[in-house]
PDB file of C-alpha atoms and ligand atoms in Angstrom:
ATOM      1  CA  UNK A   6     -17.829  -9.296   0.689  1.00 41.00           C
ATOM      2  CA  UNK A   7     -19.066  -6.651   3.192  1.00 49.00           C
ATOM      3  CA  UNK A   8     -19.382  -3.149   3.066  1.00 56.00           C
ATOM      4  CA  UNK A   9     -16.513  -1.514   2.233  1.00 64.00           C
ATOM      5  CA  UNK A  10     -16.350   1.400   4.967  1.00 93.00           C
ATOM      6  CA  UNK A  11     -16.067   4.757   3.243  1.00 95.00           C
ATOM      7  CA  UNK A  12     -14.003   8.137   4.571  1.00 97.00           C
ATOM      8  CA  UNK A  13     -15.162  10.603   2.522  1.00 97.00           C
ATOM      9  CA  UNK A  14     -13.210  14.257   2.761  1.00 97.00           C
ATOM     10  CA  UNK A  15     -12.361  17.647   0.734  1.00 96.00           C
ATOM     11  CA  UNK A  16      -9.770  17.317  -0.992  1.00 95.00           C
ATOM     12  CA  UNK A  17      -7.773  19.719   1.212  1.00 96.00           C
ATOM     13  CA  UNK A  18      -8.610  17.550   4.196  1.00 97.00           C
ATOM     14  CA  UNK A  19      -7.152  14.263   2.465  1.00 98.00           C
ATOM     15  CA  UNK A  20      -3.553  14.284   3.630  1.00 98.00           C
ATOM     16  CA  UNK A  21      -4.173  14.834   7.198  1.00 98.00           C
ATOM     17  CA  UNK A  22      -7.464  12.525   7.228  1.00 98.00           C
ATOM     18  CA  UNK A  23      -6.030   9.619   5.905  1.00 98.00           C
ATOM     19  CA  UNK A  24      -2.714  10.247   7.962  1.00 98.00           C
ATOM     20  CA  UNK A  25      -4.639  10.631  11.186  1.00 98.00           C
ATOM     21  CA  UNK A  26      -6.550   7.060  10.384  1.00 98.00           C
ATOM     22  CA  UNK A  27      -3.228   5.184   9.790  1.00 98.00           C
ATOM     23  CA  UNK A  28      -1.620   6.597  12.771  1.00 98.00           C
ATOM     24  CA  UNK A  29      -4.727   5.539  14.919  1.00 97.00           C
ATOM     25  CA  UNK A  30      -4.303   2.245  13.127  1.00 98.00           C
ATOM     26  CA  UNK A  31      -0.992   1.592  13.898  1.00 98.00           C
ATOM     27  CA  UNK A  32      -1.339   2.272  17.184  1.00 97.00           C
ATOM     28  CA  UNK A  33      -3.542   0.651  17.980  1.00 97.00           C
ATOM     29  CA  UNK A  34      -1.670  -2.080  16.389  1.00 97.00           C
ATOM     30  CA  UNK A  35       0.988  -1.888  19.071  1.00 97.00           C
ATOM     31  CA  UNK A  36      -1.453  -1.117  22.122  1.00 97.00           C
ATOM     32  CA  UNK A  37      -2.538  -4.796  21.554  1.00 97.00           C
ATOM     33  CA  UNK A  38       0.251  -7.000  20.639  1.00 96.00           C
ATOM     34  CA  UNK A  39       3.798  -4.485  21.222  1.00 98.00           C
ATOM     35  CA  UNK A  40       4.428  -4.404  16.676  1.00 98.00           C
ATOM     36  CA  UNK A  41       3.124  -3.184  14.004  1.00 98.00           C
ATOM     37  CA  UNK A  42       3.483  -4.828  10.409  1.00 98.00           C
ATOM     38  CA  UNK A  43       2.641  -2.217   7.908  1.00 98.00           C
ATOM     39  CA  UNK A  44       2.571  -1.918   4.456  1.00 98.00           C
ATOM     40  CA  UNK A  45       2.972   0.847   1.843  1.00 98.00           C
ATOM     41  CA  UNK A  46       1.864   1.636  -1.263  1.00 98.00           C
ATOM     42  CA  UNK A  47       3.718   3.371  -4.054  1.00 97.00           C
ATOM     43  CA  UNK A  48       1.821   5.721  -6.809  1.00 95.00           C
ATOM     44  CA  UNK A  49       1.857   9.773  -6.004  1.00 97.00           C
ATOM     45  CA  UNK A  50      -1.526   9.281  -3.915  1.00 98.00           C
ATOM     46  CA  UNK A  51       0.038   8.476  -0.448  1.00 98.00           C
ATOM     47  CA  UNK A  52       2.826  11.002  -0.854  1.00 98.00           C
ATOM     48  CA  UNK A  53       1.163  13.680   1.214  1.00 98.00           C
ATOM     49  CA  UNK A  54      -0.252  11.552   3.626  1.00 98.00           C
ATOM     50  CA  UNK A  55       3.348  10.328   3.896  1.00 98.00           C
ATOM     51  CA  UNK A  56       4.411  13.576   4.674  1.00 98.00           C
ATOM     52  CA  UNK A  57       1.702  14.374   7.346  1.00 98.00           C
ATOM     53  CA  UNK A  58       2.626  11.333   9.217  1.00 98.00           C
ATOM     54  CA  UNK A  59       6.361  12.570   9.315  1.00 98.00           C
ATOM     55  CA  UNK A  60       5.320  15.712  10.983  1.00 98.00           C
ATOM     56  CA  UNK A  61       3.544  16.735  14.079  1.00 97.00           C
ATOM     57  CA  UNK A  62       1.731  15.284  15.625  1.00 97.00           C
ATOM     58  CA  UNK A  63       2.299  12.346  14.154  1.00 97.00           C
ATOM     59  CA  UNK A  64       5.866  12.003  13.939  1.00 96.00           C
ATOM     60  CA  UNK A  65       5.969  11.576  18.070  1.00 96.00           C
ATOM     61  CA  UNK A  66       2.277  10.182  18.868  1.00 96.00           C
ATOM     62  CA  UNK A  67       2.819   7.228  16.809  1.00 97.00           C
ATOM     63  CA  UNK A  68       5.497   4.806  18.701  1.00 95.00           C
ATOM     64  CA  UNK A  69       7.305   3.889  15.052  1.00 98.00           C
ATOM     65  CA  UNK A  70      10.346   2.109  16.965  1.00 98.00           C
ATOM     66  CA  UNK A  71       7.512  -0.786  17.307  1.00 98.00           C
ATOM     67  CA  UNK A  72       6.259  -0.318  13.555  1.00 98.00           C
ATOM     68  CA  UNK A  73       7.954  -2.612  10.764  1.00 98.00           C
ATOM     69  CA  UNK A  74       7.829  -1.565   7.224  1.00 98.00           C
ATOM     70  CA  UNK A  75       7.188  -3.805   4.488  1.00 98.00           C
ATOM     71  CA  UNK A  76       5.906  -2.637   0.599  1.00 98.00           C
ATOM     72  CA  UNK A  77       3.345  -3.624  -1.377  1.00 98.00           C
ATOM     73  CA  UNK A  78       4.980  -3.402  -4.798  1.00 98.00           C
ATOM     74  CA  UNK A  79       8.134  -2.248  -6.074  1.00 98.00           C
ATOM     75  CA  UNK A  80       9.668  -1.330  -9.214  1.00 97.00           C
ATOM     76  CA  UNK A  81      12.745  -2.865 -10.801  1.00 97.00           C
ATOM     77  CA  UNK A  82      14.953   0.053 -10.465  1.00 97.00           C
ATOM     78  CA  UNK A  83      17.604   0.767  -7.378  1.00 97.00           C
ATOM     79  CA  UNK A  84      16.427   2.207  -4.278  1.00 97.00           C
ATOM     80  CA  UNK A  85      17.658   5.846  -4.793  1.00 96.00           C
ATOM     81  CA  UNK A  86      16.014   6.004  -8.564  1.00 97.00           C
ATOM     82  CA  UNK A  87      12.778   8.360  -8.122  1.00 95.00           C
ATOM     83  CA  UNK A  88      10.803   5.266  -9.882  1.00 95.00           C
ATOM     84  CA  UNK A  89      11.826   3.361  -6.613  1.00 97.00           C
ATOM     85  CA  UNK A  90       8.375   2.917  -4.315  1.00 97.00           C
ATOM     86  CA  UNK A  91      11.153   2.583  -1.215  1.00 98.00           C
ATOM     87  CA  UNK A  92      13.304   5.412  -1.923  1.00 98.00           C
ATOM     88  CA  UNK A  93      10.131   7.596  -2.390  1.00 98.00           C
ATOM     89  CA  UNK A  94       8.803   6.540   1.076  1.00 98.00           C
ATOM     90  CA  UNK A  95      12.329   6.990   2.599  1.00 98.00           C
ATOM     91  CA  UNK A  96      11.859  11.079   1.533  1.00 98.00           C
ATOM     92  CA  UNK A  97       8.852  11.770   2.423  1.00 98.00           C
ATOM     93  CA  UNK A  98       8.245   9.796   5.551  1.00 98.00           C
ATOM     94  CA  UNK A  99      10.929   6.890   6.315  1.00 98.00           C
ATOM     95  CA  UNK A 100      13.896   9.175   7.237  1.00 97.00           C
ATOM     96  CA  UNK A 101      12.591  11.409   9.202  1.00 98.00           C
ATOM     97  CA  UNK A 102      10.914   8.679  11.968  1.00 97.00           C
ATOM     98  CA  UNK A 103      12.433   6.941  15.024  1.00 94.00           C
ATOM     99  CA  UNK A 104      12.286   3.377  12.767  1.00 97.00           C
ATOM    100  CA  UNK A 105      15.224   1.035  13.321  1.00 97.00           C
ATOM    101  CA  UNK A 106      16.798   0.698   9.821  1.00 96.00           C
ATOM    102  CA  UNK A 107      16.762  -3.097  10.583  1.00 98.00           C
ATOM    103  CA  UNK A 108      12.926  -3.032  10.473  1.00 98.00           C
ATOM    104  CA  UNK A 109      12.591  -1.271   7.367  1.00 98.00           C
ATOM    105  CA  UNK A 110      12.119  -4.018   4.647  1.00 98.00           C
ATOM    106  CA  UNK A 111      12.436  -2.973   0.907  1.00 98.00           C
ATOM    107  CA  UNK A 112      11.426  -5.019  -2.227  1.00 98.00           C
ATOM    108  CA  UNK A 113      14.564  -5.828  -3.742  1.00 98.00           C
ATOM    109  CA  UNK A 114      13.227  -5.695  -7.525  1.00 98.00           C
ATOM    110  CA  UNK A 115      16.242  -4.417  -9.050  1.00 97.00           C
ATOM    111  CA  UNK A 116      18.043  -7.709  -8.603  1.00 97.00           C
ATOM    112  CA  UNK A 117      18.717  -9.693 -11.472  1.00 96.00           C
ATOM    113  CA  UNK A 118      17.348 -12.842 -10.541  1.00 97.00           C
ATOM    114  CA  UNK A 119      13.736 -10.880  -9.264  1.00 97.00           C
ATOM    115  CA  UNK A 120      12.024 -14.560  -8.509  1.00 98.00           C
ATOM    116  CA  UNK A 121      14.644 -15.569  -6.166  1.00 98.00           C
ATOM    117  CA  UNK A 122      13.855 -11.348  -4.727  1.00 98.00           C
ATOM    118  CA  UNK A 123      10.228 -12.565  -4.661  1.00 98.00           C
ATOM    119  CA  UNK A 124      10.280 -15.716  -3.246  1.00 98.00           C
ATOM    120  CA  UNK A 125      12.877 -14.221  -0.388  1.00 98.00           C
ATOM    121  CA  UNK A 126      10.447 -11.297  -0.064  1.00 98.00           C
ATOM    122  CA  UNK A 127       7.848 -13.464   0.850  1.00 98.00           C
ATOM    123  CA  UNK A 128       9.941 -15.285   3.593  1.00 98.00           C
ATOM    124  CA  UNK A 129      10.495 -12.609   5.404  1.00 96.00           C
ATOM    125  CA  UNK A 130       6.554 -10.838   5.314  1.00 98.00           C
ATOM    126  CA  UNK A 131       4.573 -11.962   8.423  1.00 97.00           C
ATOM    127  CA  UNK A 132       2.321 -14.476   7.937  1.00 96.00           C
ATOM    128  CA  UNK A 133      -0.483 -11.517   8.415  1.00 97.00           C
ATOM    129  CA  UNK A 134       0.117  -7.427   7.655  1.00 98.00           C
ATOM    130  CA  UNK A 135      -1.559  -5.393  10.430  1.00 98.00           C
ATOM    131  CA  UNK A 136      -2.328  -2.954   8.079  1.00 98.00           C
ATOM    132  CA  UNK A 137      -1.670  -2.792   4.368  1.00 98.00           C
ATOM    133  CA  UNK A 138      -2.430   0.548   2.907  1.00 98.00           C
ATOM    134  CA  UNK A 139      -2.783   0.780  -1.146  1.00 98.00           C
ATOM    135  CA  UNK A 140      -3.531   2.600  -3.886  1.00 98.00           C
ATOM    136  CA  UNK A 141      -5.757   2.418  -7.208  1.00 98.00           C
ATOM    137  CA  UNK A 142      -4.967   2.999 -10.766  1.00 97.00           C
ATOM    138  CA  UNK A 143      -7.439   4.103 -13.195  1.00 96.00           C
ATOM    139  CA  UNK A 144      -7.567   0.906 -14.293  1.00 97.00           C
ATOM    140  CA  UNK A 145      -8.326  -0.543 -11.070  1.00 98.00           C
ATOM    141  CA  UNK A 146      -4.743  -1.772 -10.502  1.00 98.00           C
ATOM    142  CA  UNK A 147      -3.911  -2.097  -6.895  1.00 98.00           C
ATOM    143  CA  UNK A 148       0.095  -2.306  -5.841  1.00 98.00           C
ATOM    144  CA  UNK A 149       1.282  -4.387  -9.391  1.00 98.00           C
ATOM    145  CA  UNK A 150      -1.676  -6.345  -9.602  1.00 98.00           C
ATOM    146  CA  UNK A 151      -2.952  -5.271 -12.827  1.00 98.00           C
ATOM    147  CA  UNK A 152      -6.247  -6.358 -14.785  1.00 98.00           C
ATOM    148  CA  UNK A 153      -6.007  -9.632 -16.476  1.00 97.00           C
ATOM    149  CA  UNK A 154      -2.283 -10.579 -14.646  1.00 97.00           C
ATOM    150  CA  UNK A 155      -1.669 -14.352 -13.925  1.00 97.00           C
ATOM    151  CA  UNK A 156      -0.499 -12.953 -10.556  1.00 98.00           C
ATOM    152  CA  UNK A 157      -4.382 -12.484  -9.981  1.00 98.00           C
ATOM    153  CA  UNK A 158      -4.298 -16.155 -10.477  1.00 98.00           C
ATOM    154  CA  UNK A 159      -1.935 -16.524  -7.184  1.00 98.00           C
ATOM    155  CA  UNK A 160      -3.257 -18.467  -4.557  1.00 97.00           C
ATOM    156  CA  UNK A 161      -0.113 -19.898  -2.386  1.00 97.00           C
ATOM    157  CA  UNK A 162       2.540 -17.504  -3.164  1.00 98.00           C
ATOM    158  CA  UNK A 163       2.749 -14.068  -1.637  1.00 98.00           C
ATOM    159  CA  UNK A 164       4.829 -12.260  -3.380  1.00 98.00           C
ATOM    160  CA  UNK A 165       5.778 -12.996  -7.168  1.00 98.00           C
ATOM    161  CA  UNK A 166       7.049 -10.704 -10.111  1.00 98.00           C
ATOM    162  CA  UNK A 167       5.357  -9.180 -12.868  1.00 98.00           C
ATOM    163  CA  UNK A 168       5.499  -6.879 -15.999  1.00 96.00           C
ATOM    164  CA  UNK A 169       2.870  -4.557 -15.682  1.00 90.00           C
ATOM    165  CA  UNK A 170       1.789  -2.046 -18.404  1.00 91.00           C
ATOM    166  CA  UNK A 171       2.572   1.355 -16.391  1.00 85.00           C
ATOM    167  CA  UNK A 172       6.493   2.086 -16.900  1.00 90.00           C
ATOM    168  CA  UNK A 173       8.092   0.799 -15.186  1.00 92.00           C
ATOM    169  CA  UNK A 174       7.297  -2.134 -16.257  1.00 95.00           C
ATOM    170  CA  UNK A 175       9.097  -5.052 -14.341  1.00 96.00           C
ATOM    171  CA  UNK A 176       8.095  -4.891 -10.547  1.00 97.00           C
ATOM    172  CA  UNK A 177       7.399  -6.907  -7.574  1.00 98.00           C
ATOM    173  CA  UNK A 178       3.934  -7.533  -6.259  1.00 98.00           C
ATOM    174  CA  UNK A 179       2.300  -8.700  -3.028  1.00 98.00           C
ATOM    175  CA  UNK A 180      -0.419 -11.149  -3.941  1.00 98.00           C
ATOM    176  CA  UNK A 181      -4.409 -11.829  -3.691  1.00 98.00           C
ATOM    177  CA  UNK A 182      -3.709 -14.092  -0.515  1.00 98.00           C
ATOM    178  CA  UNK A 183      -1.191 -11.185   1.538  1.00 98.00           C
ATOM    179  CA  UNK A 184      -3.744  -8.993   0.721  1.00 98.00           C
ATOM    180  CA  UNK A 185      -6.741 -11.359   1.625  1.00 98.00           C
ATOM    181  CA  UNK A 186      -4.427 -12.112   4.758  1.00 98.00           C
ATOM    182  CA  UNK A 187      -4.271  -8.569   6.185  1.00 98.00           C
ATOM    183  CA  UNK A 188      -5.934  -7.273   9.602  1.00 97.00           C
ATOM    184  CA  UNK A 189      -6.799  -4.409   8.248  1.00 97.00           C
ATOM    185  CA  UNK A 190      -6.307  -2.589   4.504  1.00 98.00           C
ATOM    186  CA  UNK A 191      -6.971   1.093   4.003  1.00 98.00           C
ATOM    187  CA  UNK A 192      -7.291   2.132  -0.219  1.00 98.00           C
ATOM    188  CA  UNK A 193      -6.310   5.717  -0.648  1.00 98.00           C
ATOM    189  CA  UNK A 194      -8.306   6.985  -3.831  1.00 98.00           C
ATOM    190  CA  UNK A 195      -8.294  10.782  -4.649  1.00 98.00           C
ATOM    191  CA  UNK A 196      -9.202  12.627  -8.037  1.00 97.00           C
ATOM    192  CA  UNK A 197     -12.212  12.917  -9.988  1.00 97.00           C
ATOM    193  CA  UNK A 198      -9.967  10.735 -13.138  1.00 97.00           C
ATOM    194  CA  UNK A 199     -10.656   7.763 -10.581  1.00 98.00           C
ATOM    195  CA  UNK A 200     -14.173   8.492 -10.073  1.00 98.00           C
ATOM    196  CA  UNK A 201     -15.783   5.936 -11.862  1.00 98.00           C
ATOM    197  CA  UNK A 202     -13.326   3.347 -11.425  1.00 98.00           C
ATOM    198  CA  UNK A 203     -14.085   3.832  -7.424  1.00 98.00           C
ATOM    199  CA  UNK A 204     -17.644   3.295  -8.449  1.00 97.00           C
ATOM    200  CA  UNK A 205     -17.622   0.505 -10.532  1.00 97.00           C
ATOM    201  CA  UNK A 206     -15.359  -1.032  -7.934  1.00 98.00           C
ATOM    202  CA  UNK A 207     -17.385  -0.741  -4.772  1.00 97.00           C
ATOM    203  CA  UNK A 208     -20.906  -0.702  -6.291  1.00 95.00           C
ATOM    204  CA  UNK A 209     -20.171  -3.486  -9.444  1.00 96.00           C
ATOM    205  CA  UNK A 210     -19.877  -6.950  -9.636  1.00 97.00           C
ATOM    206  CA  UNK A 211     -17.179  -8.469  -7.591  1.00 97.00           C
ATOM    207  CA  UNK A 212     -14.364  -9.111 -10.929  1.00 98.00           C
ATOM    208  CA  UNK A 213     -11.325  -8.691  -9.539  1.00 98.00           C
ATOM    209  CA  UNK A 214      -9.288  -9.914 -12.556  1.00 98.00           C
ATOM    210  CA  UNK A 215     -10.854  -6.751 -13.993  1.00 98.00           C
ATOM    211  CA  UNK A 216     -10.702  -5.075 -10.989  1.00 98.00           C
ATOM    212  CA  UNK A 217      -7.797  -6.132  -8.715  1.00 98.00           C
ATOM    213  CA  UNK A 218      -8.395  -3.181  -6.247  1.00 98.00           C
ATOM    214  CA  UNK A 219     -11.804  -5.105  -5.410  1.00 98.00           C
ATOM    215  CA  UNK A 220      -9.529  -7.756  -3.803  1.00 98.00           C
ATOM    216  CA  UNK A 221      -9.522  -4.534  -0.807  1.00 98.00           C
ATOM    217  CA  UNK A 222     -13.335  -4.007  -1.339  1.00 97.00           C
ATOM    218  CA  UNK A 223     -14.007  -4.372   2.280  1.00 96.00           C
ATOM    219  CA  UNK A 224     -11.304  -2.453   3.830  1.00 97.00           C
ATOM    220  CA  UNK A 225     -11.300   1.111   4.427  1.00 98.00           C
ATOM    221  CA  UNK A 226     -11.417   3.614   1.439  1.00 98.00           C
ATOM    222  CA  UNK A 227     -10.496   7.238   2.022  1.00 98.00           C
ATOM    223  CA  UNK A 228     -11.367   9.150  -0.327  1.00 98.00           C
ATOM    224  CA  UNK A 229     -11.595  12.833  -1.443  1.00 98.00           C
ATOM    225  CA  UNK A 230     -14.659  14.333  -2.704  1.00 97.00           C
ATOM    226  CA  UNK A 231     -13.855  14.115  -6.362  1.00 97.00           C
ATOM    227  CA  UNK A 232     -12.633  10.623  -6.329  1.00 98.00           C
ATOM    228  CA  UNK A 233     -16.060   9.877  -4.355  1.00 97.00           C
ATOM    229  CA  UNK A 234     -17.897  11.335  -7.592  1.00 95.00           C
ATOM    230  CA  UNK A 235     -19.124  14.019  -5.236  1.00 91.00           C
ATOM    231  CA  UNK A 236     -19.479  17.881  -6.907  1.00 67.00           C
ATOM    232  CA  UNK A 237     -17.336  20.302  -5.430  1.00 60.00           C
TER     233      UNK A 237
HETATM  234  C1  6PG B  15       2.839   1.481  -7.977  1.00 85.91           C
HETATM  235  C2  6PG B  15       1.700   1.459  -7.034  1.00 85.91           C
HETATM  236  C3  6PG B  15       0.341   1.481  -7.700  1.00 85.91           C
HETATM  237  C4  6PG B  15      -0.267   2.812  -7.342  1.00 85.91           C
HETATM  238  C5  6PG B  15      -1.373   3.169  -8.288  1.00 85.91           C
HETATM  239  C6  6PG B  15      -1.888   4.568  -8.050  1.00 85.91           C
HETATM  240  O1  6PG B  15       3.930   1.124  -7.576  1.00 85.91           O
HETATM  241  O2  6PG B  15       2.648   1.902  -9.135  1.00 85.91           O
HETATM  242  O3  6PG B  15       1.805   0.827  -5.863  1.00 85.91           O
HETATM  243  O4  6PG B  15      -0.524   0.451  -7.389  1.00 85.91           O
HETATM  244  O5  6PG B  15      -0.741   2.805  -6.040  1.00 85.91           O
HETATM  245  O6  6PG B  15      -0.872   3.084  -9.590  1.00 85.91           O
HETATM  246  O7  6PG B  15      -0.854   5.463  -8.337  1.00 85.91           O
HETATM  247  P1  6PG B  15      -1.046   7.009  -8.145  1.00 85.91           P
HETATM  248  O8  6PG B  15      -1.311   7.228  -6.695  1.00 85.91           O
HETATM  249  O9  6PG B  15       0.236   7.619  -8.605  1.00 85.91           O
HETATM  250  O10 6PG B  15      -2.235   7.385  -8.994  1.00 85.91           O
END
């Protein structure tokens, strides 16, 4: 595992750090192959970065007609229920971009049958994310992988379904090997609750069925101070 590389930044710096990384990610994306294949995380964390992105300057100086959207998790709840990771993306950054509806590619984890969801999910991710941004729980849950899940287990399929302990409970999850898989992965971390968690996951043993977030050890982590375990 290398060095994970670490954006540290005050807290009210985080939004428009993290959202001026991704766009320089993404576009950089498309300056060398004409796409983009990203991925979004759920959780309240990226909501304000979300929301910088949709706005000047980002909202024109990233070309999003060449991004596609894909999710990293999603709950099993319709797409307009404020559980749904998708429907919360669509608010605060989704609908207000030039991104043709047809590339926009939601979990479909309400469905009844949520392995045939998974295993069609999985068909139609790339073979490799450009970038795949995520979050952490406290717990060092990253997307739906959660400490101790089978799905940590995974090692052909990419997407399968779990039931997770944070309500909602039934979900869809990208796996170790999408996330292994990915160009690039950037773990957005803020809060001084997740302070020791971030520590024990970049400075600890590598145990990612107690830590599934250390499956993204060696991407980039943006943090703010407090989740950094900096003073204020
Ligand atoms: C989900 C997420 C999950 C999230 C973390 C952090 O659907 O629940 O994808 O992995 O990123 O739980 O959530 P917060 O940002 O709300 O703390």
């Amino acid at each position: 595992m290398g060095e994970a590389a670490r954006i540290v930044v005050d807290p009210g710096e985080f939004a428009g750090a993290a959202a001026a990384w991704i766009a320089e990610a993404i576009n950089h994306a498309v300056a060398a192959q004409g796409s983009c294949a990203l991925a979004l995380a759920g959780g309240s964390t990226p909501q304000p970065v979300y929301r910088a992105l949709a706005r000047p300057p980002y909202d024109q100086a990233v070309v999003w007609e060449r991004v596609r959207v894909y999710f990293g998790d999603e709950r099993a709840v319709p797409p307009d229920s404020p559980d749904s990771n998708f429907g919360t993306a669509r608010e605060s950054l989704l609908r207000h971009l030039a991104i043709p509806e047809k590339q926009i590619f939601r979990m479909e984890a309400e469905r009844a049958d949520r392995e045939v969801a998974a295993a069609e999910y999985a068909r139609l991710l790339p073979q490799r994310l450009d970038l795949l941004i995520l979050g952490m729980g406290p717990d060092g849950h990253t997307a739906s992988l959660f400490p101790g899940s089978p799905a940590l287990d995974e090692k052909e399929r990419r997407v399968v379904t779990v039931i997770g302990p944070k309500p909602p409970a039934a979900r869809l999850t990208i796996t170790p090997p999408t996330i292994a898989a990915a160009e690039q992965t950037v773990v957005l971390v803020t809060g001084g609750d997740k302070a020791a968690t971030v520590e024990r996951v970049l400075r600890g043993p590598f145990a990612p069925k107690d830590l599934p977030v250390q499956l993204a050890r060696s991407g980039t982590w943006i943090l703010d101070k407090a989740a950094a375990g900096l003073a204020e």
